[in-house]
Amino acid sequence: MTKTALITGSTSGIGFGIAESFAQKGYQIMLHGLEANGKEIAQKLAQRFNIKTHFSNHNLTNAEDIDRLIELTVNTFGRIDVLINNAGIQHVSPIDEFPNATYEKIIAINMNAVFYASKAAWKHMKNNKFGRIINISSVHGIRASEFKSAYVTAKHGVIGLTKVLALEGAPFNITCNAICPGYVKTPLVDNQIKDQAKSHHLSETEVIEKIMLKKQAVKDFIPIQKIGEMALLLAADDAQTITGTNFTLDGGWSAQ
Ligand code: NAD
């Protein structure tokens, strides 16, 4: 039986890299994201790996749209085996200048959507006695940095939710784990480099050297493929005892 994976925010960055890893292993994939060329991205992936894909641009700020995304996945592929809650946004600003609406949007997309999507997928996974939920948190789910109040709050919240879902899912062979990457070079980070440069009054090269990679012992961005490989390991049939934990891929950042 061909397994189905829904990866939120998979028409860009880390999500797309995870989609490539799952496509290589023959999964059917629901690609998702707000990128205007999402349909084309999904079609190209299908052709490259000879798999079935579909695309959705449901907005994760809305719980009903998230329900529709899960239903579309099940109606298209007949099942949902793996849910990768990956979509996320960032905003960098001192707290006294942090816009309330931006704080709420980050909490909605980076944290609340993980709850709504997992809740909507739950009944299908429970019926199938199989489910793998993988949340892309961040090293900011276990460590803080200044000027990232909303992001750090949301990513810590995701780690808490991951533990609860692991406990509730255990009787049904549903596992839930989080992956906590350090810096990965994606559009989200490119935007942050610009924002950080403004907040810290530094050039973009100085931001990369002095701020971003400063906390990582390994002075390299984390390769996207490594996150895909970790997700595949967590999604495996025989990974049912790996649950309720977080896996850091952070170049040694959290070792300090
Ligand atoms: P990205 O900006 O490249 O991709 C984000 C994806 O989320 C896009 O497909 C976008 O369309 C989608 N998205 C954003 N808002 C949405 C909304 N309202 N509804 C539906 N989809 C929406 O970002 P990325 O760097 O690949 O980040 C992916 C995940 O990895 C995020 O959760 C991020 O916090 C996390 N992460 C990234 C890094 C990094 O260094 N890039 C490090 C740690 C964790």
PDB file of C-alpha atoms and ligand atoms in Angstrom:
ATOM      1  CA  MET A   1       0.000   0.000   0.000  1.00  0.00           C
ATOM      2  CA  THR A   2       1.320   3.431  -0.971  1.00  0.00           C
ATOM      3  CA  LYS A   3       1.503   5.793   1.975  1.00  0.00           C
ATOM      4  CA  THR A   4       0.282   9.391   1.893  1.00  0.00           C
ATOM      5  CA  ALA A   5       2.072  12.367   3.410  1.00  0.00           C
ATOM      6  CA  LEU A   6       0.658  15.862   3.811  1.00  0.00           C
ATOM      7  CA  ILE A   7       3.402  18.436   4.267  1.00  0.00           C
ATOM      8  CA  THR A   8       2.218  21.936   5.089  1.00  0.00           C
ATOM      9  CA  GLY A   9       4.236  24.770   3.587  1.00  0.00           C
ATOM     10  CA  SER A  10       5.879  22.393   1.122  1.00  0.00           C
ATOM     11  CA  THR A  11       6.012  24.605  -1.948  1.00  0.00           C
ATOM     12  CA  SER A  12       9.046  26.376  -0.461  1.00  0.00           C
ATOM     13  CA  GLY A  13      12.167  25.823   1.617  1.00  0.00           C
ATOM     14  CA  ILE A  14      12.341  23.011   4.178  1.00  0.00           C
ATOM     15  CA  GLY A  15       8.866  21.675   3.358  1.00  0.00           C
ATOM     16  CA  PHE A  16       9.786  21.215  -0.290  1.00  0.00           C
ATOM     17  CA  GLY A  17      13.022  19.484   0.708  1.00  0.00           C
ATOM     18  CA  ILE A  18      11.040  17.089   2.911  1.00  0.00           C
ATOM     19  CA  ALA A  19       8.633  16.504   0.010  1.00  0.00           C
ATOM     20  CA  GLU A  20      11.589  15.543  -2.219  1.00  0.00           C
ATOM     21  CA  SER A  21      12.823  13.046   0.411  1.00  0.00           C
ATOM     22  CA  PHE A  22       9.364  11.450   0.714  1.00  0.00           C
ATOM     23  CA  ALA A  23       8.908  11.448  -3.070  1.00  0.00           C
ATOM     24  CA  GLN A  24      12.185   9.526  -3.435  1.00  0.00           C
ATOM     25  CA  LYS A  25      10.703   6.840  -1.186  1.00  0.00           C
ATOM     26  CA  GLY A  26       7.531   6.631  -3.280  1.00  0.00           C
ATOM     27  CA  TYR A  27       5.053   8.370  -0.965  1.00  0.00           C
ATOM     28  CA  GLN A  28       1.966  10.078  -2.440  1.00  0.00           C
ATOM     29  CA  ILE A  29       2.242  13.689  -1.415  1.00  0.00           C
ATOM     30  CA  MET A  30      -0.161  16.516  -0.727  1.00  0.00           C
ATOM     31  CA  LEU A  31       1.883  19.616  -1.330  1.00  0.00           C
ATOM     32  CA  HIS A  32       0.653  22.761   0.310  1.00  0.00           C
ATOM     33  CA  GLY A  33       1.566  26.423   0.573  1.00  0.00           C
ATOM     34  CA  LEU A  34       0.776  29.926  -0.560  1.00  0.00           C
ATOM     35  CA  GLU A  35       3.272  30.027  -3.448  1.00  0.00           C
ATOM     36  CA  ALA A  36       1.465  31.061  -6.660  1.00  0.00           C
ATOM     37  CA  ASN A  37       3.157  28.287  -8.694  1.00  0.00           C
ATOM     38  CA  GLY A  38       2.270  25.533  -6.177  1.00  0.00           C
ATOM     39  CA  LYS A  39       0.282  23.464  -8.682  1.00  0.00           C
ATOM     40  CA  GLU A  40       3.200  23.440 -11.095  1.00  0.00           C
ATOM     41  CA  ILE A  41       5.629  22.507  -8.287  1.00  0.00           C
ATOM     42  CA  ALA A  42       3.400  19.549  -7.357  1.00  0.00           C
ATOM     43  CA  GLN A  43       3.089  18.404 -10.987  1.00  0.00           C
ATOM     44  CA  LYS A  44       6.858  18.574 -11.542  1.00  0.00           C
ATOM     45  CA  LEU A  45       7.536  16.550  -8.398  1.00  0.00           C
ATOM     46  CA  ALA A  46       5.054  13.905  -9.565  1.00  0.00           C
ATOM     47  CA  GLN A  47       6.792  13.631 -12.937  1.00  0.00           C
ATOM     48  CA  ARG A  48      10.305  13.563 -11.468  1.00  0.00           C
ATOM     49  CA  PHE A  49       9.590  10.696  -9.078  1.00  0.00           C
ATOM     50  CA  ASN A  50       6.667   8.985 -10.825  1.00  0.00           C
ATOM     51  CA  ILE A  51       4.377   9.452  -7.838  1.00  0.00           C
ATOM     52  CA  LYS A  52       0.916  10.914  -7.249  1.00  0.00           C
ATOM     53  CA  THR A  53       0.824  14.471  -5.899  1.00  0.00           C
ATOM     54  CA  HIS A  54      -1.811  17.111  -5.343  1.00  0.00           C
ATOM     55  CA  PHE A  55      -1.635  20.747  -4.296  1.00  0.00           C
ATOM     56  CA  SER A  56      -3.629  22.879  -1.881  1.00  0.00           C
ATOM     57  CA  ASN A  57      -3.295  26.524  -0.892  1.00  0.00           C
ATOM     58  CA  HIS A  58      -5.683  26.446   2.082  1.00  0.00           C
ATOM     59  CA  ASN A  59      -4.805  29.202   4.509  1.00  0.00           C
ATOM     60  CA  LEU A  60      -3.570  27.969   7.865  1.00  0.00           C
ATOM     61  CA  THR A  61      -4.806  31.036   9.725  1.00  0.00           C
ATOM     62  CA  ASN A  62      -8.310  29.565   9.575  1.00  0.00           C
ATOM     63  CA  ALA A  63      -9.355  26.366  11.410  1.00  0.00           C
ATOM     64  CA  GLU A  64     -12.104  25.549   8.894  1.00  0.00           C
ATOM     65  CA  ASP A  65      -9.671  25.803   5.994  1.00  0.00           C
ATOM     66  CA  ILE A  66      -7.342  23.440   7.844  1.00  0.00           C
ATOM     67  CA  ASP A  67     -10.208  20.919   8.197  1.00  0.00           C
ATOM     68  CA  ARG A  68     -10.783  21.248   4.454  1.00  0.00           C
ATOM     69  CA  LEU A  69      -7.093  20.640   3.751  1.00  0.00           C
ATOM     70  CA  ILE A  70      -7.161  17.361   5.682  1.00  0.00           C
ATOM     71  CA  GLU A  71     -10.430  16.274   4.029  1.00  0.00           C
ATOM     72  CA  LEU A  72      -9.028  17.115   0.585  1.00  0.00           C
ATOM     73  CA  THR A  73      -5.977  14.959   1.361  1.00  0.00           C
ATOM     74  CA  VAL A  74      -8.115  11.987   2.416  1.00  0.00           C
ATOM     75  CA  ASN A  75     -10.552  12.411  -0.489  1.00  0.00           C
ATOM     76  CA  THR A  76      -7.696  12.640  -3.003  1.00  0.00           C
ATOM     77  CA  PHE A  77      -5.495   9.807  -1.755  1.00  0.00           C
ATOM     78  CA  GLY A  78      -7.900   7.729   0.351  1.00  0.00           C
ATOM     79  CA  ARG A  79      -5.856   8.155   3.536  1.00  0.00           C
ATOM     80  CA  ILE A  80      -3.423  10.265   5.517  1.00  0.00           C
ATOM     81  CA  ASP A  81      -0.502   8.403   7.065  1.00  0.00           C
ATOM     82  CA  VAL A  82       1.998  11.159   7.722  1.00  0.00           C
ATOM     83  CA  LEU A  83       1.257  14.756   8.681  1.00  0.00           C
ATOM     84  CA  ILE A  84       4.198  17.109   8.661  1.00  0.00           C
ATOM     85  CA  ASN A  85       3.326  20.418  10.261  1.00  0.00           C
ATOM     86  CA  ASN A  86       6.000  22.523   8.660  1.00  0.00           C
ATOM     87  CA  ALA A  87       4.526  25.860   7.509  1.00  0.00           C
ATOM     88  CA  GLY A  88       5.758  28.813   9.483  1.00  0.00           C
ATOM     89  CA  ILE A  89       6.503  32.505   9.385  1.00  0.00           C
ATOM     90  CA  GLN A  90       8.831  34.791  11.294  1.00  0.00           C
ATOM     91  CA  HIS A  91       9.014  38.410  12.375  1.00  0.00           C
ATOM     92  CA  VAL A  92      11.962  39.970  14.135  1.00  0.00           C
ATOM     93  CA  SER A  93      11.344  43.009  16.317  1.00  0.00           C
ATOM     94  CA  PRO A  94      11.883  44.292  19.866  1.00  0.00           C
ATOM     95  CA  ILE A  95       8.805  43.523  21.993  1.00  0.00           C
ATOM     96  CA  ASP A  96       7.788  47.154  22.467  1.00  0.00           C
ATOM     97  CA  GLU A  97       7.597  47.605  18.692  1.00  0.00           C
ATOM     98  CA  PHE A  98       6.168  44.145  17.905  1.00  0.00           C
ATOM     99  CA  PRO A  99       2.777  44.622  16.156  1.00  0.00           C
ATOM    100  CA  ASN A 100      -0.033  42.742  17.976  1.00  0.00           C
ATOM    101  CA  ALA A 101      -1.522  41.509  14.702  1.00  0.00           C
ATOM    102  CA  THR A 102       1.845  40.021  13.661  1.00  0.00           C
ATOM    103  CA  TYR A 103       2.221  38.307  17.047  1.00  0.00           C
ATOM    104  CA  GLU A 104      -1.233  36.756  16.646  1.00  0.00           C
ATOM    105  CA  LYS A 105      -0.570  35.666  13.063  1.00  0.00           C
ATOM    106  CA  ILE A 106       2.653  33.906  14.044  1.00  0.00           C
ATOM    107  CA  ILE A 107       0.907  32.113  16.919  1.00  0.00           C
ATOM    108  CA  ALA A 108      -1.917  31.120  14.531  1.00  0.00           C
ATOM    109  CA  ILE A 109       0.288  29.702  11.751  1.00  0.00           C
ATOM    110  CA  ASN A 110       3.261  28.363  13.717  1.00  0.00           C
ATOM    111  CA  MET A 111       1.358  26.909  16.694  1.00  0.00           C
ATOM    112  CA  ASN A 112      -2.448  26.862  16.468  1.00  0.00           C
ATOM    113  CA  ALA A 113      -2.424  25.341  12.972  1.00  0.00           C
ATOM    114  CA  VAL A 114      -0.414  22.397  14.339  1.00  0.00           C
ATOM    115  CA  PHE A 115      -3.242  21.718  16.802  1.00  0.00           C
ATOM    116  CA  TYR A 116      -6.025  22.084  14.207  1.00  0.00           C
ATOM    117  CA  ALA A 117      -4.313  19.956  11.542  1.00  0.00           C
ATOM    118  CA  SER A 118      -3.401  17.203  14.012  1.00  0.00           C
ATOM    119  CA  LYS A 119      -6.938  17.230  15.416  1.00  0.00           C
ATOM    120  CA  ALA A 120      -8.479  16.937  11.936  1.00  0.00           C
ATOM    121  CA  ALA A 121      -6.090  14.129  10.888  1.00  0.00           C
ATOM    122  CA  TRP A 122      -6.552  12.273  14.175  1.00  0.00           C
ATOM    123  CA  LYS A 123      -9.766  10.356  13.417  1.00  0.00           C
ATOM    124  CA  HIS A 124      -8.341   9.054  10.138  1.00  0.00           C
ATOM    125  CA  MET A 125      -5.085   7.951  11.754  1.00  0.00           C
ATOM    126  CA  LYS A 126      -6.972   6.391  14.670  1.00  0.00           C
ATOM    127  CA  ASN A 127      -9.199   4.398  12.285  1.00  0.00           C
ATOM    128  CA  ASN A 128      -6.139   3.207  10.343  1.00  0.00           C
ATOM    129  CA  LYS A 129      -4.255   2.377  13.551  1.00  0.00           C
ATOM    130  CA  PHE A 130      -1.345   4.238  12.006  1.00  0.00           C
ATOM    131  CA  GLY A 131      -0.226   7.830  12.131  1.00  0.00           C
ATOM    132  CA  ARG A 132       3.015   9.761  12.131  1.00  0.00           C
ATOM    133  CA  ILE A 133       2.844  13.439  13.073  1.00  0.00           C
ATOM    134  CA  ILE A 134       6.081  15.352  12.661  1.00  0.00           C
ATOM    135  CA  ASN A 135       6.221  18.958  13.780  1.00  0.00           C
ATOM    136  CA  ILE A 136       8.922  21.219  12.435  1.00  0.00           C
ATOM    137  CA  SER A 137       9.638  23.275  15.527  1.00  0.00           C
ATOM    138  CA  SER A 138      13.061  24.932  15.772  1.00  0.00           C
ATOM    139  CA  VAL A 139      16.029  25.275  18.051  1.00  0.00           C
ATOM    140  CA  HIS A 140      13.871  28.239  19.137  1.00  0.00           C
ATOM    141  CA  GLY A 141      11.475  25.620  20.559  1.00  0.00           C
ATOM    142  CA  ILE A 142      14.080  24.932  23.230  1.00  0.00           C
ATOM    143  CA  ARG A 143      16.209  28.106  23.271  1.00  0.00           C
ATOM    144  CA  ALA A 144      15.400  31.810  23.053  1.00  0.00           C
ATOM    145  CA  SER A 145      16.844  34.681  21.062  1.00  0.00           C
ATOM    146  CA  GLU A 146      16.020  38.331  21.519  1.00  0.00           C
ATOM    147  CA  PHE A 147      13.546  40.054  19.159  1.00  0.00           C
ATOM    148  CA  LYS A 148      11.679  36.795  18.394  1.00  0.00           C
ATOM    149  CA  SER A 149       8.994  36.815  21.076  1.00  0.00           C
ATOM    150  CA  ALA A 150       6.161  35.415  18.941  1.00  0.00           C
ATOM    151  CA  TYR A 151       8.264  32.792  17.142  1.00  0.00           C
ATOM    152  CA  VAL A 152       9.946  31.479  20.302  1.00  0.00           C
ATOM    153  CA  THR A 153       6.586  31.329  22.113  1.00  0.00           C
ATOM    154  CA  ALA A 154       4.949  29.408  19.256  1.00  0.00           C
ATOM    155  CA  LYS A 155       7.835  26.984  18.761  1.00  0.00           C
ATOM    156  CA  HIS A 156       8.004  26.175  22.502  1.00  0.00           C
ATOM    157  CA  GLY A 157       4.236  25.604  22.374  1.00  0.00           C
ATOM    158  CA  VAL A 158       4.650  23.121  19.532  1.00  0.00           C
ATOM    159  CA  ILE A 159       7.071  21.063  21.635  1.00  0.00           C
ATOM    160  CA  GLY A 160       4.484  20.904  24.440  1.00  0.00           C
ATOM    161  CA  LEU A 161       1.723  19.853  22.055  1.00  0.00           C
ATOM    162  CA  THR A 162       4.038  17.213  20.549  1.00  0.00           C
ATOM    163  CA  LYS A 163       4.357  15.556  23.957  1.00  0.00           C
ATOM    164  CA  VAL A 164       0.597  15.537  24.593  1.00  0.00           C
ATOM    165  CA  LEU A 165      -0.168  14.036  21.169  1.00  0.00           C
ATOM    166  CA  ALA A 166       2.461  11.341  21.752  1.00  0.00           C
ATOM    167  CA  LEU A 167       0.705  10.308  24.966  1.00  0.00           C
ATOM    168  CA  GLU A 168      -2.779  10.349  23.435  1.00  0.00           C
ATOM    169  CA  GLY A 169      -1.649   8.645  20.220  1.00  0.00           C
ATOM    170  CA  ALA A 170       0.265   5.744  21.751  1.00  0.00           C
ATOM    171  CA  PRO A 171      -2.720   3.336  21.993  1.00  0.00           C
ATOM    172  CA  PHE A 172      -3.453   3.865  18.283  1.00  0.00           C
ATOM    173  CA  ASN A 173       0.070   3.601  16.820  1.00  0.00           C
ATOM    174  CA  ILE A 174       0.069   7.350  16.262  1.00  0.00           C
ATOM    175  CA  THR A 175       3.437   8.894  17.073  1.00  0.00           C
ATOM    176  CA  CYS A 176       4.275  12.565  17.349  1.00  0.00           C
ATOM    177  CA  ASN A 177       7.742  14.084  17.351  1.00  0.00           C
ATOM    178  CA  ALA A 178       9.318  17.450  16.712  1.00  0.00           C
ATOM    179  CA  ILE A 179      12.382  18.335  14.669  1.00  0.00           C
ATOM    180  CA  CYS A 180      14.312  21.384  15.862  1.00  0.00           C
ATOM    181  CA  PRO A 181      16.626  22.747  13.188  1.00  0.00           C
ATOM    182  CA  GLY A 182      19.202  25.474  13.604  1.00  0.00           C
ATOM    183  CA  TYR A 183      19.553  27.849  10.647  1.00  0.00           C
ATOM    184  CA  VAL A 184      18.597  26.519   7.220  1.00  0.00           C
ATOM    185  CA  LYS A 185      19.077  28.737   4.171  1.00  0.00           C
ATOM    186  CA  THR A 186      15.511  29.256   2.902  1.00  0.00           C
ATOM    187  CA  PRO A 187      13.380  32.269   1.899  1.00  0.00           C
ATOM    188  CA  LEU A 188      12.288  32.569   5.558  1.00  0.00           C
ATOM    189  CA  VAL A 189      15.903  33.015   6.657  1.00  0.00           C
ATOM    190  CA  ASP A 190      16.744  35.342   3.786  1.00  0.00           C
ATOM    191  CA  ASN A 191      13.980  37.657   5.035  1.00  0.00           C
ATOM    192  CA  GLN A 192      15.259  37.371   8.607  1.00  0.00           C
ATOM    193  CA  ILE A 193      18.754  38.346   7.554  1.00  0.00           C
ATOM    194  CA  LYS A 194      17.287  41.586   6.182  1.00  0.00           C
ATOM    195  CA  ASP A 195      15.164  42.195   9.350  1.00  0.00           C
ATOM    196  CA  GLN A 196      18.032  41.398  11.713  1.00  0.00           C
ATOM    197  CA  ALA A 197      20.323  43.723   9.780  1.00  0.00           C
ATOM    198  CA  LYS A 198      17.828  46.526  10.460  1.00  0.00           C
ATOM    199  CA  SER A 199      17.233  45.649  14.152  1.00  0.00           C
ATOM    200  CA  HIS A 200      20.934  45.263  14.952  1.00  0.00           C
ATOM    201  CA  HIS A 201      22.211  47.974  12.570  1.00  0.00           C
ATOM    202  CA  LEU A 202      24.570  45.511  10.827  1.00  0.00           C
ATOM    203  CA  SER A 203      25.288  44.482   7.236  1.00  0.00           C
ATOM    204  CA  GLU A 204      23.699  41.220   5.995  1.00  0.00           C
ATOM    205  CA  THR A 205      27.092  39.413   5.982  1.00  0.00           C
ATOM    206  CA  GLU A 206      27.688  40.542   9.566  1.00  0.00           C
ATOM    207  CA  VAL A 207      24.242  39.196  10.573  1.00  0.00           C
ATOM    208  CA  ILE A 208      25.120  35.735   9.184  1.00  0.00           C
ATOM    209  CA  GLU A 209      28.557  35.632  10.842  1.00  0.00           C
ATOM    210  CA  LYS A 210      27.955  37.524  14.091  1.00  0.00           C
ATOM    211  CA  ILE A 211      24.365  36.602  14.943  1.00  0.00           C
ATOM    212  CA  MET A 212      22.943  33.628  13.077  1.00  0.00           C
ATOM    213  CA  LEU A 213      25.781  31.146  13.060  1.00  0.00           C
ATOM    214  CA  LYS A 214      27.345  32.544  16.240  1.00  0.00           C
ATOM    215  CA  LYS A 215      25.361  30.153  18.426  1.00  0.00           C
ATOM    216  CA  GLN A 216      26.023  27.077  16.268  1.00  0.00           C
ATOM    217  CA  ALA A 217      29.255  25.192  16.986  1.00  0.00           C
ATOM    218  CA  VAL A 218      29.227  24.050  13.345  1.00  0.00           C
ATOM    219  CA  LYS A 219      29.436  27.246  11.312  1.00  0.00           C
ATOM    220  CA  ASP A 220      27.288  26.054   8.434  1.00  0.00           C
ATOM    221  CA  PHE A 221      23.611  26.272   7.594  1.00  0.00           C
ATOM    222  CA  ILE A 222      21.797  22.937   8.230  1.00  0.00           C
ATOM    223  CA  PRO A 223      21.323  21.070   4.899  1.00  0.00           C
ATOM    224  CA  ILE A 224      17.616  20.669   4.053  1.00  0.00           C
ATOM    225  CA  GLN A 225      18.165  17.018   3.010  1.00  0.00           C
ATOM    226  CA  LYS A 226      19.138  16.107   6.585  1.00  0.00           C
ATOM    227  CA  ILE A 227      15.743  17.299   7.827  1.00  0.00           C
ATOM    228  CA  GLY A 228      14.066  15.169   5.150  1.00  0.00           C
ATOM    229  CA  GLU A 229      16.077  12.128   6.211  1.00  0.00           C
ATOM    230  CA  MET A 230      15.156  12.649   9.865  1.00  0.00           C
ATOM    231  CA  ALA A 231      11.480  12.994   8.952  1.00  0.00           C
ATOM    232  CA  LEU A 232      11.610   9.745   6.938  1.00  0.00           C
ATOM    233  CA  LEU A 233      13.099   7.932   9.914  1.00  0.00           C
ATOM    234  CA  LEU A 234      10.329   9.194  12.200  1.00  0.00           C
ATOM    235  CA  ALA A 235       7.655   8.264   9.654  1.00  0.00           C
ATOM    236  CA  ALA A 236       8.791   4.634   9.325  1.00  0.00           C
ATOM    237  CA  ASP A 237       6.463   1.735  10.120  1.00  0.00           C
ATOM    238  CA  ASP A 238       8.838   0.406  12.757  1.00  0.00           C
ATOM    239  CA  ALA A 239       9.324   3.782  14.511  1.00  0.00           C
ATOM    240  CA  GLN A 240       6.325   3.376  16.826  1.00  0.00           C
ATOM    241  CA  THR A 241       8.418   3.593  20.000  1.00  0.00           C
ATOM    242  CA  ILE A 242      10.040   6.857  18.942  1.00  0.00           C
ATOM    243  CA  THR A 243       7.505   9.359  20.185  1.00  0.00           C
ATOM    244  CA  GLY A 244       7.019  12.461  22.295  1.00  0.00           C
ATOM    245  CA  THR A 245      10.468  13.856  21.801  1.00  0.00           C
ATOM    246  CA  ASN A 246      12.347  16.468  19.852  1.00  0.00           C
ATOM    247  CA  PHE A 247      15.315  15.955  17.577  1.00  0.00           C
ATOM    248  CA  THR A 248      17.722  18.830  17.285  1.00  0.00           C
ATOM    249  CA  LEU A 249      19.581  19.342  14.016  1.00  0.00           C
ATOM    250  CA  ASP A 250      21.225  22.514  15.181  1.00  0.00           C
ATOM    251  CA  GLY A 251      24.979  22.221  14.602  1.00  0.00           C
ATOM    252  CA  GLY A 252      25.562  22.014  18.354  1.00  0.00           C
ATOM    253  CA  TRP A 253      23.664  25.207  19.262  1.00  0.00           C
ATOM    254  CA  SER A 254      21.690  23.623  22.123  1.00  0.00           C
ATOM    255  CA  ALA A 255      24.746  21.782  23.467  1.00  0.00           C
ATOM    256  CA  GLN A 256      25.639  25.046  25.209  1.00  0.00           C
TER     257      GLN A 256
HETATM  258  P1  NAD B   1       9.686  29.210   3.898  1.00  0.00           P
HETATM  259  O1  NAD B   1       9.295  30.648   4.052  1.00  0.00           O
HETATM  260  O2  NAD B   1      10.637  28.839   2.836  1.00  0.00           O
HETATM  261  O3  NAD B   1       8.353  28.325   3.712  1.00  0.00           O
HETATM  262  C1  NAD B   1       7.219  28.500   4.517  1.00  0.00           C
HETATM  263  C2  NAD B   1       6.033  27.827   3.868  1.00  0.00           C
HETATM  264  O4  NAD B   1       4.868  28.055   4.695  1.00  0.00           O
HETATM  265  C3  NAD B   1       5.687  28.382   2.480  1.00  0.00           C
HETATM  266  O5  NAD B   1       5.298  27.337   1.615  1.00  0.00           O
HETATM  267  C4  NAD B   1       4.501  29.288   2.753  1.00  0.00           C
HETATM  268  O6  NAD B   1       3.634  29.466   1.653  1.00  0.00           O
HETATM  269  C5  NAD B   1       3.799  28.520   3.871  1.00  0.00           C
HETATM  270  N1  NAD B   1       2.897  29.384   4.634  1.00  0.00           N
HETATM  271  C6  NAD B   1       3.223  30.506   5.309  1.00  0.00           C
HETATM  272  N2  NAD B   1       2.105  31.064   5.819  1.00  0.00           N
HETATM  273  C7  NAD B   1       1.058  30.272   5.475  1.00  0.00           C
HETATM  274  C8  NAD B   1      -0.345  30.328   5.688  1.00  0.00           C
HETATM  275  N3  NAD B   1      -0.932  31.321   6.355  1.00  0.00           N
HETATM  276  N4  NAD B   1      -1.115  29.336   5.169  1.00  0.00           N
HETATM  277  C9  NAD B   1      -0.552  28.355   4.449  1.00  0.00           C
HETATM  278  N5  NAD B   1       0.768  28.233   4.228  1.00  0.00           N
HETATM  279  C10 NAD B   1       1.560  29.196   4.715  1.00  0.00           C
HETATM  280  O7  NAD B   1      10.197  28.770   5.333  1.00  0.00           O
HETATM  281  P2  NAD B   1      11.204  27.604   5.824  1.00  0.00           P
HETATM  282  O8  NAD B   1      12.455  28.243   6.248  1.00  0.00           O
HETATM  283  O9  NAD B   1      11.237  26.488   4.851  1.00  0.00           O
HETATM  284  O10 NAD B   1      10.475  27.155   7.172  1.00  0.00           O
HETATM  285  C11 NAD B   1       9.679  25.988   7.267  1.00  0.00           C
HETATM  286  C12 NAD B   1       9.497  25.657   8.741  1.00  0.00           C
HETATM  287  O11 NAD B   1      10.762  25.377   9.333  1.00  0.00           O
HETATM  288  C13 NAD B   1       8.887  26.794   9.572  1.00  0.00           C
HETATM  289  O12 NAD B   1       7.990  26.276  10.522  1.00  0.00           O
HETATM  290  C14 NAD B   1      10.091  27.394  10.265  1.00  0.00           C
HETATM  291  O13 NAD B   1       9.739  28.046  11.453  1.00  0.00           O
HETATM  292  C15 NAD B   1      10.911  26.150  10.502  1.00  0.00           C
HETATM  293  N6  NAD B   1      12.343  26.413  10.734  1.00  0.00           N
HETATM  294  C16 NAD B   1      13.074  27.066   9.786  1.00  0.00           C
HETATM  295  C17 NAD B   1      14.425  27.295  10.024  1.00  0.00           C
HETATM  296  C18 NAD B   1      15.287  27.983   9.017  1.00  0.00           C
HETATM  297  O14 NAD B   1      16.417  28.332   9.374  1.00  0.00           O
HETATM  298  N7  NAD B   1      14.826  28.196   7.788  1.00  0.00           N
HETATM  299  C19 NAD B   1      15.003  26.862  11.220  1.00  0.00           C
HETATM  300  C20 NAD B   1      14.225  26.218  12.160  1.00  0.00           C
HETATM  301  C21 NAD B   1      12.886  25.993  11.896  1.00  0.00           C
END
